[in-house]
Tab-separated table of C-alpha atoms in Angstrom:
chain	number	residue	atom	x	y	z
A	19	UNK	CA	8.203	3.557	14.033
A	20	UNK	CA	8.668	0.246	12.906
A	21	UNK	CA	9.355	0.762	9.299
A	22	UNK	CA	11.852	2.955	7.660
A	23	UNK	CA	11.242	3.653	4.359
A	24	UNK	CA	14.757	3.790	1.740
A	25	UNK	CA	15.331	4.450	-1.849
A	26	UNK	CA	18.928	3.144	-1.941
A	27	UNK	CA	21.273	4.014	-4.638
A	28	UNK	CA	21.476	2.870	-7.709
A	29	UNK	CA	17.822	2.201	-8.225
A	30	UNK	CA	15.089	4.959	-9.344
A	31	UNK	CA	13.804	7.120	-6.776
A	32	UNK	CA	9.908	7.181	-7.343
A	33	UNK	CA	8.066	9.808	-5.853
A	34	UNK	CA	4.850	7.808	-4.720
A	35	UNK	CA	6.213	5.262	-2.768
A	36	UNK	CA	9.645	4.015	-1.433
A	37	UNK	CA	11.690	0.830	-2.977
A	38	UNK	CA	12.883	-0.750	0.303
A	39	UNK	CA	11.030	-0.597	3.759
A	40	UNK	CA	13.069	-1.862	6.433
A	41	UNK	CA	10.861	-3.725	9.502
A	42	UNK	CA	12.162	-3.766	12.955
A	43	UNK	CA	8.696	-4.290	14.785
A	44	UNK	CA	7.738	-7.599	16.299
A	45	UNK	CA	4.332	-7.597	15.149
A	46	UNK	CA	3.290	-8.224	11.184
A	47	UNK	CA	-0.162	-7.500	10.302
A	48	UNK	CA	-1.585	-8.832	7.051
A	49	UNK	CA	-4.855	-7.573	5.347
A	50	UNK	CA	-7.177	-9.061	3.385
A	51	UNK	CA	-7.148	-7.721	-0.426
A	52	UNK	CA	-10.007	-4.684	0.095
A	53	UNK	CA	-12.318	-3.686	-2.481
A	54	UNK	CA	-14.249	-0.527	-2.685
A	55	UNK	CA	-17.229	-1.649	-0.722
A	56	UNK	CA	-18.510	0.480	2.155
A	57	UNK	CA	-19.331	-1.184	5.906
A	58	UNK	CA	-22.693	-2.257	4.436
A	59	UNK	CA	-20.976	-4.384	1.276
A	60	UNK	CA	-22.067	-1.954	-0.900
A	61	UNK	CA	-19.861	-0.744	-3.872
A	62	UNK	CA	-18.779	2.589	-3.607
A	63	UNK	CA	-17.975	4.489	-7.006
A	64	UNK	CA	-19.049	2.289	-9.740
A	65	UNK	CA	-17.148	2.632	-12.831
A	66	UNK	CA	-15.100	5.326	-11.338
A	67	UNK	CA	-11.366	4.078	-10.110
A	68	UNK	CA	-10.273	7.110	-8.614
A	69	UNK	CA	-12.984	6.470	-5.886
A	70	UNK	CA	-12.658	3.030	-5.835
A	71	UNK	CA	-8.626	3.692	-5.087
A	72	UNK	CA	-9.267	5.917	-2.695
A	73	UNK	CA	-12.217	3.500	-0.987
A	74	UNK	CA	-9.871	0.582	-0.942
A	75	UNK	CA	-6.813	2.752	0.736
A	76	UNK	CA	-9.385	3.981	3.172
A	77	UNK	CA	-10.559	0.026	3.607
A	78	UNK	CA	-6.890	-0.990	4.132
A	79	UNK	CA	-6.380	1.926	6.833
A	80	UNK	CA	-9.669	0.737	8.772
A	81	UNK	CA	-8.063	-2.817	8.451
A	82	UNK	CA	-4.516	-1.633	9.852
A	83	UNK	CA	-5.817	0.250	12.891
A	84	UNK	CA	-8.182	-3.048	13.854
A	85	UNK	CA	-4.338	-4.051	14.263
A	86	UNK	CA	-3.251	-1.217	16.032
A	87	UNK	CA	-1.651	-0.053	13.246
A	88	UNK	CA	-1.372	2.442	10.150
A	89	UNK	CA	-0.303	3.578	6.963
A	90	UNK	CA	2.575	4.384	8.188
A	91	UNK	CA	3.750	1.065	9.502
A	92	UNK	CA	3.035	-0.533	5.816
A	93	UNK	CA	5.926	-2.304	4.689
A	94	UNK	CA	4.274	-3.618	1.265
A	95	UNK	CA	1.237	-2.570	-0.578
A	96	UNK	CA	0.105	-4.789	-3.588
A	97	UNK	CA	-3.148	-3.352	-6.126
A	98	UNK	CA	-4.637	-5.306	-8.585
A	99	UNK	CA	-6.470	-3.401	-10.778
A	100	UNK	CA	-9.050	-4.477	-13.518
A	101	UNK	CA	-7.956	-3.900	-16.937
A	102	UNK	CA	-4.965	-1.528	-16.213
A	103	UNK	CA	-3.200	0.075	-19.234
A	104	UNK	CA	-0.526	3.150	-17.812
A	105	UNK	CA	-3.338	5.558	-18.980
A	106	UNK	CA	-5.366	4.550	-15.820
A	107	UNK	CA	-2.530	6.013	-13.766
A	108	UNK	CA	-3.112	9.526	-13.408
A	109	UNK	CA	-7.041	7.879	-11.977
A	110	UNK	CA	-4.884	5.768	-9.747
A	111	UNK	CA	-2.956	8.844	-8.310
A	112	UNK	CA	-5.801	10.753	-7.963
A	113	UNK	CA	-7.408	8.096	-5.747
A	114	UNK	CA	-4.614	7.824	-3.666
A	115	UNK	CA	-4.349	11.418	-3.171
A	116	UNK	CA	-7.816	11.629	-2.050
A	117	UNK	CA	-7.242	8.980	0.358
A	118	UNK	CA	-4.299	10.427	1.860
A	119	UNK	CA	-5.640	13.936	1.995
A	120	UNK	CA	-8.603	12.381	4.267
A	121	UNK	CA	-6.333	9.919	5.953
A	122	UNK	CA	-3.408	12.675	6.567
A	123	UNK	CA	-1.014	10.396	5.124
A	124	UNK	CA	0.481	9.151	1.879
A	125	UNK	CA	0.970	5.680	1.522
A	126	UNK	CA	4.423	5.322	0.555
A	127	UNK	CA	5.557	1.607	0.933
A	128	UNK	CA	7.290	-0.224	-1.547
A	129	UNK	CA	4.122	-1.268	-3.766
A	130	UNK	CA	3.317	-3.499	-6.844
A	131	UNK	CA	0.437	-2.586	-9.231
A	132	UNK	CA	-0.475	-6.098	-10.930
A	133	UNK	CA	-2.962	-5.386	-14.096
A	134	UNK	CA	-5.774	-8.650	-14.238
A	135	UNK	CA	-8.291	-9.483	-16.084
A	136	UNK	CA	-11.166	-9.400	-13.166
A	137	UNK	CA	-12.075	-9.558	-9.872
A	138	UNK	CA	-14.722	-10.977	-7.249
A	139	UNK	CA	-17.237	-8.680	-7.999
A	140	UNK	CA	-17.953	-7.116	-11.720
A	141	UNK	CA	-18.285	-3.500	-10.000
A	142	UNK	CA	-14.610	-3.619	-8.603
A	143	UNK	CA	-11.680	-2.202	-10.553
A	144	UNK	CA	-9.207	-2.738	-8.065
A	145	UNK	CA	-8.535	-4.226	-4.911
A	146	UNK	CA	-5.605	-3.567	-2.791
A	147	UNK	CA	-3.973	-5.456	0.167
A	148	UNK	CA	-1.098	-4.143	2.948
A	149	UNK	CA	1.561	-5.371	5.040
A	150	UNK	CA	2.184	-3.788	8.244
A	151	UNK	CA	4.891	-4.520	10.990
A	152	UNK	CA	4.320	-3.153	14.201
A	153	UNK	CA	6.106	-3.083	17.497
């Protein structure tokens, strides 16, 4: 693998994702933020952002293997999500455990959650983006 995935000392060890991924691949593949839309455009799980989470993860793992490449070669996830308060989290997690149970992976890059105000598209809560290094 291209990416190894630390939690060095002296910082918090987080059990959903990693605080350092380390890239020795020759290859970096950027994705578009996705949204929750399906391959028709078509929002998937309005008003729900458990299912939009685990949409968008899904989105960002179609994205990846276009690239010949995975979850598991992420280096940096970023979400934005609509409106976030740390209430929304256990939704979050439960979108991102959906995903990986279908996916047969957990996403566990170093990753930023950024609340805003909006998106593109009133129906989308959040939209999340990857970086991947492959070799």
């Amino acid at each position: 693998m291209a990416i190894t995935l630390i939690n060095p000392e002296g910082l918090p060890e987080i059990d959903v994702y990693r605080q350092v991924a380390i890239a020795s691949g020759s290859r970096t593949v950027f994705t578009a933020g996705q949204v929750a839309w399906d391959a028709d455009g078509v929002t998937v799980g309005a008003g729900d952002l458990a299912a939009q989470v685990e949409q968008c993860y899904l989105n960002v793992a179609t994205a990846l293997a276009a690239a010949g490449a995975t979850l598991a070669d992420t280096a940096k996830l970023t979400a934005y999500v609509v409106d976030w308060t740390p209430d929304k989290m256990a939704q979050f997690m439960e979108g991102v455990a959906r995903a990986a149970r279908k996916l047969g992976t957990v996403p566990a890059a170093p990753a930023t959650l950024v609340g805003v105000q909006a998106l593109d598209v009133p129906d989308h809560l959040v939209e999340i983006e990857a970086v991947a290094v492959v070799e």
